[in-house]
Coordinates of C-alpha atoms in Angstrom, one line a residue:
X1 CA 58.9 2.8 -19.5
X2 CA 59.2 1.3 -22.8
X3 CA 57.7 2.0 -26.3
X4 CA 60.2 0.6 -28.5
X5 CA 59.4 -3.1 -29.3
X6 CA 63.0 -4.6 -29.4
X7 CA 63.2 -7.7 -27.6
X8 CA 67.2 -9.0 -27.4
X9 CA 67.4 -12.7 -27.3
X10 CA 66.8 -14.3 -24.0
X11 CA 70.1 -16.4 -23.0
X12 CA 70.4 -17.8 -19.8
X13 CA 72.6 -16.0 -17.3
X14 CA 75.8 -18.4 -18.2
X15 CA 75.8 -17.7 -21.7
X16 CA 75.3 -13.9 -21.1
X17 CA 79.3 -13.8 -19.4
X18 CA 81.0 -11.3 -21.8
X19 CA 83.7 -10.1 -19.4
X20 CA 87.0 -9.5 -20.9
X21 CA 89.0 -12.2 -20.3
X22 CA 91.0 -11.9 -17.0
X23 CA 89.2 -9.1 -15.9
X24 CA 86.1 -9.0 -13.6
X25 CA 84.5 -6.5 -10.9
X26 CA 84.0 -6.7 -7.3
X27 CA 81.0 -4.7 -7.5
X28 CA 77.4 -5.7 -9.2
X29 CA 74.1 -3.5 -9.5
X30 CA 71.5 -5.9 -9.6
X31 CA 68.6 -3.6 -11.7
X32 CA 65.2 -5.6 -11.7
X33 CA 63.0 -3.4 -13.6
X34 CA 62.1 -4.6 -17.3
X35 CA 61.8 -1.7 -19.8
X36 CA 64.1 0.2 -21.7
X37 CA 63.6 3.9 -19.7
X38 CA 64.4 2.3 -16.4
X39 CA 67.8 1.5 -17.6
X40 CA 67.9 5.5 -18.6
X41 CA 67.3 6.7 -15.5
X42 CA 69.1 4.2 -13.4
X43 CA 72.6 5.1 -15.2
X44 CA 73.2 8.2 -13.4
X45 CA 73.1 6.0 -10.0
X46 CA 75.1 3.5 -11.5
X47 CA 78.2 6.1 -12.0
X48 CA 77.9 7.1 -8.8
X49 CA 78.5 3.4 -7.7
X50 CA 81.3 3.1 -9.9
X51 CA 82.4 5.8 -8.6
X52 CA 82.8 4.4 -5.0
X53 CA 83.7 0.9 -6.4
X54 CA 86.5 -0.9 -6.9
X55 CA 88.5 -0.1 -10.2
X56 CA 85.7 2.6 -11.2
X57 CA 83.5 -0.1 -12.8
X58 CA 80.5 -2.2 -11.8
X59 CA 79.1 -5.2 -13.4
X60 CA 74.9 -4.3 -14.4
X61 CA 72.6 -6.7 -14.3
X62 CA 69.4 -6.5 -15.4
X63 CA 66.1 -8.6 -17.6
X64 CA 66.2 -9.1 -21.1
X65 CA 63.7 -6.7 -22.1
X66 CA 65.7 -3.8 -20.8
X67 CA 68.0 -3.8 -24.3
X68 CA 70.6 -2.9 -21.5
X69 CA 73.4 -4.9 -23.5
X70 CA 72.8 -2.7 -26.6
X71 CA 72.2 0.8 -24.5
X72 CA 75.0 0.5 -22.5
X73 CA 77.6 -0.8 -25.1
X74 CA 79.7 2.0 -24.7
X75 CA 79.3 3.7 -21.4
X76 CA 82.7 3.4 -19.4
X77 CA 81.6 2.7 -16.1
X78 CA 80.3 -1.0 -16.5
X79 CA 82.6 -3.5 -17.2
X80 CA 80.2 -6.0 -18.6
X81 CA 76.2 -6.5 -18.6
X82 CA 74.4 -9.9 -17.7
X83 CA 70.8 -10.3 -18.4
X84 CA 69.3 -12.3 -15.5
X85 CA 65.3 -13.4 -15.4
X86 CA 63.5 -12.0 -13.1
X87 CA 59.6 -12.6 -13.7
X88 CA 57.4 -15.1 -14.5
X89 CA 54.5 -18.1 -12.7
X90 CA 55.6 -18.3 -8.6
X91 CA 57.7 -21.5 -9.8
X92 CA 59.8 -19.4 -12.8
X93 CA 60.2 -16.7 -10.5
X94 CA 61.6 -19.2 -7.4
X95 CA 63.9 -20.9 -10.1
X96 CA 65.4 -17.9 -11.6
X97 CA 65.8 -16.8 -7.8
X98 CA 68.0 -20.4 -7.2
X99 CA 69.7 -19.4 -10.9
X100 CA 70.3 -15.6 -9.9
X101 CA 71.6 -17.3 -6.3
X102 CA 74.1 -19.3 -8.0
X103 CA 75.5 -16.8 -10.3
X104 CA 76.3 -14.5 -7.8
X105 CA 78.1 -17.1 -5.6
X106 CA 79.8 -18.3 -9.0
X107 CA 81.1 -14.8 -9.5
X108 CA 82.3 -14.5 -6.2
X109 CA 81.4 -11.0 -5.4
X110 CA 82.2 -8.8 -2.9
X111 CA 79.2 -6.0 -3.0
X112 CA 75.8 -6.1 -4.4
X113 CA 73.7 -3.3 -5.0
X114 CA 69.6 -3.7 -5.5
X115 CA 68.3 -0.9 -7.0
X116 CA 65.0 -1.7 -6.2
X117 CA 62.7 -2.6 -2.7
X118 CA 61.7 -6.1 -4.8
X119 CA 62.6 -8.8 -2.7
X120 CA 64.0 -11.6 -4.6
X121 CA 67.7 -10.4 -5.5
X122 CA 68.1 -9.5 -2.2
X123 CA 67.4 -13.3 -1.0
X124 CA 69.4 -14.7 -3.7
X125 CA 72.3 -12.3 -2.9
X126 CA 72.2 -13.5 0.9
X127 CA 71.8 -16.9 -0.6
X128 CA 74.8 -16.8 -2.2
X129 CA 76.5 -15.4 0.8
X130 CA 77.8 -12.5 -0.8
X131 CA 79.3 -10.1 1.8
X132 CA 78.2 -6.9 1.4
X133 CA 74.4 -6.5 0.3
X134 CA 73.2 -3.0 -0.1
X135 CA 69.4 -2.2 -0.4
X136 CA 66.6 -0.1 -0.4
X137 CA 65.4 -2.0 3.0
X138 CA 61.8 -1.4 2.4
X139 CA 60.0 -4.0 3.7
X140 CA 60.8 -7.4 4.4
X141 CA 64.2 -6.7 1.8
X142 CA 65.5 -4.8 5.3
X143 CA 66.0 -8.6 6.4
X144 CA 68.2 -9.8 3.9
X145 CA 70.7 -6.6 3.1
X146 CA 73.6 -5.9 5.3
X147 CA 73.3 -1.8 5.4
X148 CA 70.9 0.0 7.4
X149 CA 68.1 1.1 4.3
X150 CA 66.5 4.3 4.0
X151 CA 63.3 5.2 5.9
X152 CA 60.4 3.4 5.6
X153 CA 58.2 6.5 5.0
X154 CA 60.1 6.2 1.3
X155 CA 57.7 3.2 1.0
X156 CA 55.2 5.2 -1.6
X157 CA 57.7 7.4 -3.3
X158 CA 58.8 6.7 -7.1
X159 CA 61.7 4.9 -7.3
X160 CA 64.0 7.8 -8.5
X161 CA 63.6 9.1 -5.1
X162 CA 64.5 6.3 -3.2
X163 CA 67.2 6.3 -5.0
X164 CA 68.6 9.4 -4.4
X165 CA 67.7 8.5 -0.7
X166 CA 69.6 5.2 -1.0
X167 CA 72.7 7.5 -2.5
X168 CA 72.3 10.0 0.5
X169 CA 72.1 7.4 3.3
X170 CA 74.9 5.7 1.9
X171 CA 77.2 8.9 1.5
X172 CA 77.7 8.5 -2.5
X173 CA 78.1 11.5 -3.8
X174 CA 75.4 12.1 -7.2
X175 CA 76.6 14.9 -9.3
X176 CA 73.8 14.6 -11.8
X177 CA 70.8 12.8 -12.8
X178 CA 71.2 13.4 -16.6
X179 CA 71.8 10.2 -18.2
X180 CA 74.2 11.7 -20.8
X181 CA 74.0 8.5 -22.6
X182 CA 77.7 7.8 -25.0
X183 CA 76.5 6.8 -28.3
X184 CA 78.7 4.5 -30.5
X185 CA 80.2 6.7 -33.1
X186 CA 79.9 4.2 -36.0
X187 CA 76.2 4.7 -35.3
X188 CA 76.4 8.4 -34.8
X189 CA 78.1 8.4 -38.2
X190 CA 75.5 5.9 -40.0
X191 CA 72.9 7.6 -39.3
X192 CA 73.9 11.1 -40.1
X193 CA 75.2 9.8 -43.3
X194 CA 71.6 8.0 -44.1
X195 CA 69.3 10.7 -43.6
X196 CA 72.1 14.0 -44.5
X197 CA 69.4 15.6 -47.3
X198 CA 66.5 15.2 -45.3
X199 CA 65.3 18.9 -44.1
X200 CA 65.7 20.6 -40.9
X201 CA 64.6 20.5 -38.0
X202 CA 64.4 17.1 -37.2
X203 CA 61.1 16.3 -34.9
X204 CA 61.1 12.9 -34.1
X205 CA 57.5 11.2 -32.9
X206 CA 57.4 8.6 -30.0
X207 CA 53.8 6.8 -31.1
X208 CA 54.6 3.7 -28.6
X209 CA 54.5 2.6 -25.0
X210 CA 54.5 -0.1 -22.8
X211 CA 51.4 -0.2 -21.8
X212 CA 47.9 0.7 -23.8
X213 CA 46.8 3.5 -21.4
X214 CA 49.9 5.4 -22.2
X215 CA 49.4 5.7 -25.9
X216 CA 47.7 8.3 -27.6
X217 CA 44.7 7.6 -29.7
X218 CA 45.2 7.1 -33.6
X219 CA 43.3 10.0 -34.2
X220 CA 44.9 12.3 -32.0
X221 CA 48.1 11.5 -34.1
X222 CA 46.6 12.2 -36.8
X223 CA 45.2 15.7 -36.1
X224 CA 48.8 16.5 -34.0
X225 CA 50.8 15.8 -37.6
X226 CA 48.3 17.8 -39.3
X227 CA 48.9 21.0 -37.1
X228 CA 53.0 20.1 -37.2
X229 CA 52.7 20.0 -41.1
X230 CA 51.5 23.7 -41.4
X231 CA 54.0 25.0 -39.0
X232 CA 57.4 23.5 -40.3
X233 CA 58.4 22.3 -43.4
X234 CA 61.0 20.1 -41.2
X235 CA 61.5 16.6 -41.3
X236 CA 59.0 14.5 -39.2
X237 CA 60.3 11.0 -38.1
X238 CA 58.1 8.6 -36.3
X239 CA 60.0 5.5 -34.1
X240 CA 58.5 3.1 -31.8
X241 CA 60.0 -0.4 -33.4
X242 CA 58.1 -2.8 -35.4
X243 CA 55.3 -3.1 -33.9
X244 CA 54.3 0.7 -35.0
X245 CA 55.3 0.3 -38.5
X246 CA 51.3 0.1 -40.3
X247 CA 50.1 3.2 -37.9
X248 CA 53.1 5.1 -39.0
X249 CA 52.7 4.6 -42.5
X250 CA 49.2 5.1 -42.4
X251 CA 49.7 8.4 -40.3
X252 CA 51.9 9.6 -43.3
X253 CA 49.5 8.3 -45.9
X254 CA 46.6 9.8 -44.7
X255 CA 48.0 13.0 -44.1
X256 CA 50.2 12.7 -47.1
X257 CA 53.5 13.7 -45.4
X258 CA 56.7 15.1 -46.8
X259 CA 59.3 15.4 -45.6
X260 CA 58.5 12.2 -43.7
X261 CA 60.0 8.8 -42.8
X262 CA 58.6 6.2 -41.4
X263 CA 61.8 4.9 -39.1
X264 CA 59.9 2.3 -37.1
X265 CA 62.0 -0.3 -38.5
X266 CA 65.6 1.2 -37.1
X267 CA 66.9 -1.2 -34.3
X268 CA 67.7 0.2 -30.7
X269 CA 71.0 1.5 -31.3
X270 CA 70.5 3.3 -34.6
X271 CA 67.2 4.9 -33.0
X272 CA 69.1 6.5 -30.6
X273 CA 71.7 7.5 -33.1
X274 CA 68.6 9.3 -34.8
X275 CA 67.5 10.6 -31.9
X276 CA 70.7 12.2 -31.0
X277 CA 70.5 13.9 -34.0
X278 CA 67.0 15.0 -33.7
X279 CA 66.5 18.7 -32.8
X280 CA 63.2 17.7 -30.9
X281 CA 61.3 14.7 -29.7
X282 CA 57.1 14.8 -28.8
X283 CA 56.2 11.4 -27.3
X284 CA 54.3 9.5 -24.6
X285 CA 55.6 8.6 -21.8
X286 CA 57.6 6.0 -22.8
X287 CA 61.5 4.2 -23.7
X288 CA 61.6 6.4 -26.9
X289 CA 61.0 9.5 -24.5
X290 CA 63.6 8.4 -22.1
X291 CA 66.3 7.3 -24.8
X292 CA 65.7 10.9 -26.1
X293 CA 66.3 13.0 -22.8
X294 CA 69.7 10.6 -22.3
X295 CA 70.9 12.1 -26.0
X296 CA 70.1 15.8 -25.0
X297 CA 67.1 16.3 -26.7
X298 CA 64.2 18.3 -26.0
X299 CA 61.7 15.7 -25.2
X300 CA 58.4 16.7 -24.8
X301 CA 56.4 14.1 -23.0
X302 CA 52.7 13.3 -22.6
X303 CA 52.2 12.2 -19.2
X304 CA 48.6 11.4 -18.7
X305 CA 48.6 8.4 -16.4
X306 CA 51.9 8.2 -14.1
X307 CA 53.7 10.9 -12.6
X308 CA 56.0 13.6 -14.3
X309 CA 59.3 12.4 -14.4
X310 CA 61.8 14.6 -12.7
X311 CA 65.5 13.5 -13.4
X312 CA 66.3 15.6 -16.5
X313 CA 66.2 19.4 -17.8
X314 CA 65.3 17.6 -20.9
X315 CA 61.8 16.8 -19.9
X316 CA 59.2 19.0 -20.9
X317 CA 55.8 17.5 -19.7
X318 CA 52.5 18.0 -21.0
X319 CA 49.9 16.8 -18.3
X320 CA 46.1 16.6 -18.6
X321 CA 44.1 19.1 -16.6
X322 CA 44.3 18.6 -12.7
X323 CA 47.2 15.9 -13.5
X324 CA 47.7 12.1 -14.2
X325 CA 44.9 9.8 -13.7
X326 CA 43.1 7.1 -15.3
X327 CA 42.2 7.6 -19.1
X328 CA 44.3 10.9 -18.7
X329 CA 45.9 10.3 -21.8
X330 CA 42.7 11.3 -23.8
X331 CA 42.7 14.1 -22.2
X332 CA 45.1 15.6 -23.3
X333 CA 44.3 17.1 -26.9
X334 CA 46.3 17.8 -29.4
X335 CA 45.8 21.3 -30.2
X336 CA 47.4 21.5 -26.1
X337 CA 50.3 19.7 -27.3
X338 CA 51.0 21.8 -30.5
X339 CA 50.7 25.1 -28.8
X340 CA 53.4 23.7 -26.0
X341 CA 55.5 22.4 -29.0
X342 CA 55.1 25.1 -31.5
X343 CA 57.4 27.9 -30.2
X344 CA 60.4 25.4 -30.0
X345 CA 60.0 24.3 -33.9
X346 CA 62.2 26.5 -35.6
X347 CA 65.1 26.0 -32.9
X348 CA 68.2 23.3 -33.9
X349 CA 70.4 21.4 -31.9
X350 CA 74.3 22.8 -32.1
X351 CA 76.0 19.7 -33.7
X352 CA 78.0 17.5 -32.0

């Protein structure tokens, strides 16, 4: 679930150690999934481990590509963040499987948690004989985890469901699955500072997503901003990261835009700064969508291929008719998402 091309240096495991000296955790979430959003929507379950754990804080591990280093700077439940590798070619993934292995048994801890039915972590965690091993237990990962799983009729539901199985079966109490993502001050204050005479409301754009059958057509765009124009004289941001810089600015161009601002080139953090600030997001299905919802925005979210995600009040989701499927993206027009967005334009977010 990600749209925001920011790709954090890839260090190995040993050079990603930045636990406060004389500190550590008995406790690490091992988090296998790649994109930005995951990391959103697994933070609630990670509280409610830390919760349970020793001290109140858990070490997170997850890939590179998750930015989780930068997301979860500031959140007071995880004592430090390791990136660990996780895909690749059969013989990268059995390396980083001996490399995760060692870690673990290098850190010497006493519970593992795998938020995930992949298989891998759980081998390397048994591998490096950690004592406790707690799992989804979906198929063969039931073999190498020390707690009983959750059914096997889970098998086929999204993962924020097992979860929330995984929480119940293992009597860890989940008040909430709103991210309510903390937000570095300095950042808050940056940002607020930068764009202070730009014109209320703030709608921020998502253009991005992971994958190509998530976006939304150029055109679409186009004919969406044209529709938003004539109904607020707002400011209209558009993020995705680098990689969406020339569509922006051509989306602006051609419709000749103002107030607008082309903040594709903000990094991570100060995006979700901007966010937080934003009075409303409308996005695809996608990192942007997710860091939005964790910052308490209204996000709505097109939702034309995968299923409506469920874990925040924060989600409003536009689907195409008779639901996600292939190509559903294109089906769902733009004069459908301007109606859905249109009586929500004039509202603000209270400042905080």
């Amino acid at each position: 679930m990600l749209g925001l091309q920011y790709y954090p240096a890839r260090l190995n495991s040993e050079q990603e150690d930045v636990r406060q000296p004389g500190v550590s955790t008995r406790t690490v979430i091992i988090q296998a999934k790649r994109g930005i959003g995951d990391v959103i929507w697994h933070l609630p379950f990670v509280r409610a481990i830390a919760s349970v754990s020793s001290g109140g804080k858990v070490t997170f591990m997850a890939p590179p590509t998750s930015s989780a280093k930068d997301l979860l700077a500031a959140e007071p439940s995880i004592l430090e963040t390791i990136y660990f590798e996780h895909a690749g070619s059969e013989l990268k993934r059995g390396l980083n499987l001996i490399r995760l292995a060692r870690l673990l048994r290098q850190r010497r801890f006493q519970t593992v948690w795998i938020l995930d039915r992949t298989l891998r972590p759980a081998i390397a965690a048994a591998l490096a004989r950690t004592p406790e091993r707690i799992g989804l237990g979906l198929g063969r990962q039931s073999l190498f985890i020390t707690n009983s799983g959750i059914d096997q009729s889970h098998f086929h539901d999204h993962p924020i469901d097992w979860l929330r199985a995984l929480m119940a079966e293992m009597k860890v109490q989940l008040p909430s699955t709103e991210p309510a993502l903390p937000v570095p001050g300095a950042a808050l204050a940056a940002i607020g500072a930068r764009f202070k005479t730009s014109p209320r409301p703030w709608i921020v754009l998502g253009m991005g997503a992971l994958h190509a059958e998530r976006e939304w057509s150029h055109a679409y765009w186009l004919d969406f901003v044209a529709k938003l124009r004539g109904e607020t004289s707002g400011t209209i941001f558009f993020i995705g990261g680098p990689a969406y810089m020339a569509r922006a600015q051509s989306i602006i161009a051609h419709r000749n835009l103002t107030p607008a601002i082309n903040a594709c080139d903000l990094t991570l953090v100060q995006a979700v700064a901007l966010l937080h600030h934003g009075d409303l997001f409308v996005g695809t299905d996608s990192g942007p969508m997710n860091l939005a919802v964790a910052v308490g925005t209204p996000a709505f979210a097109m939702f034309g291929v995968n299923p409506v995600l469920n874990y925040s009040k924060f989600i409003h989701p536009l689907t195409p008719p008779g639901g996600p499927r292939p190509g559903g993206m294109q089906l769902i027009s733009p004069a459908h998402v301007f109606e859905q967005v249109k009586p929500h334009l004039s509202r603000q977010k209270t400042p905080r």
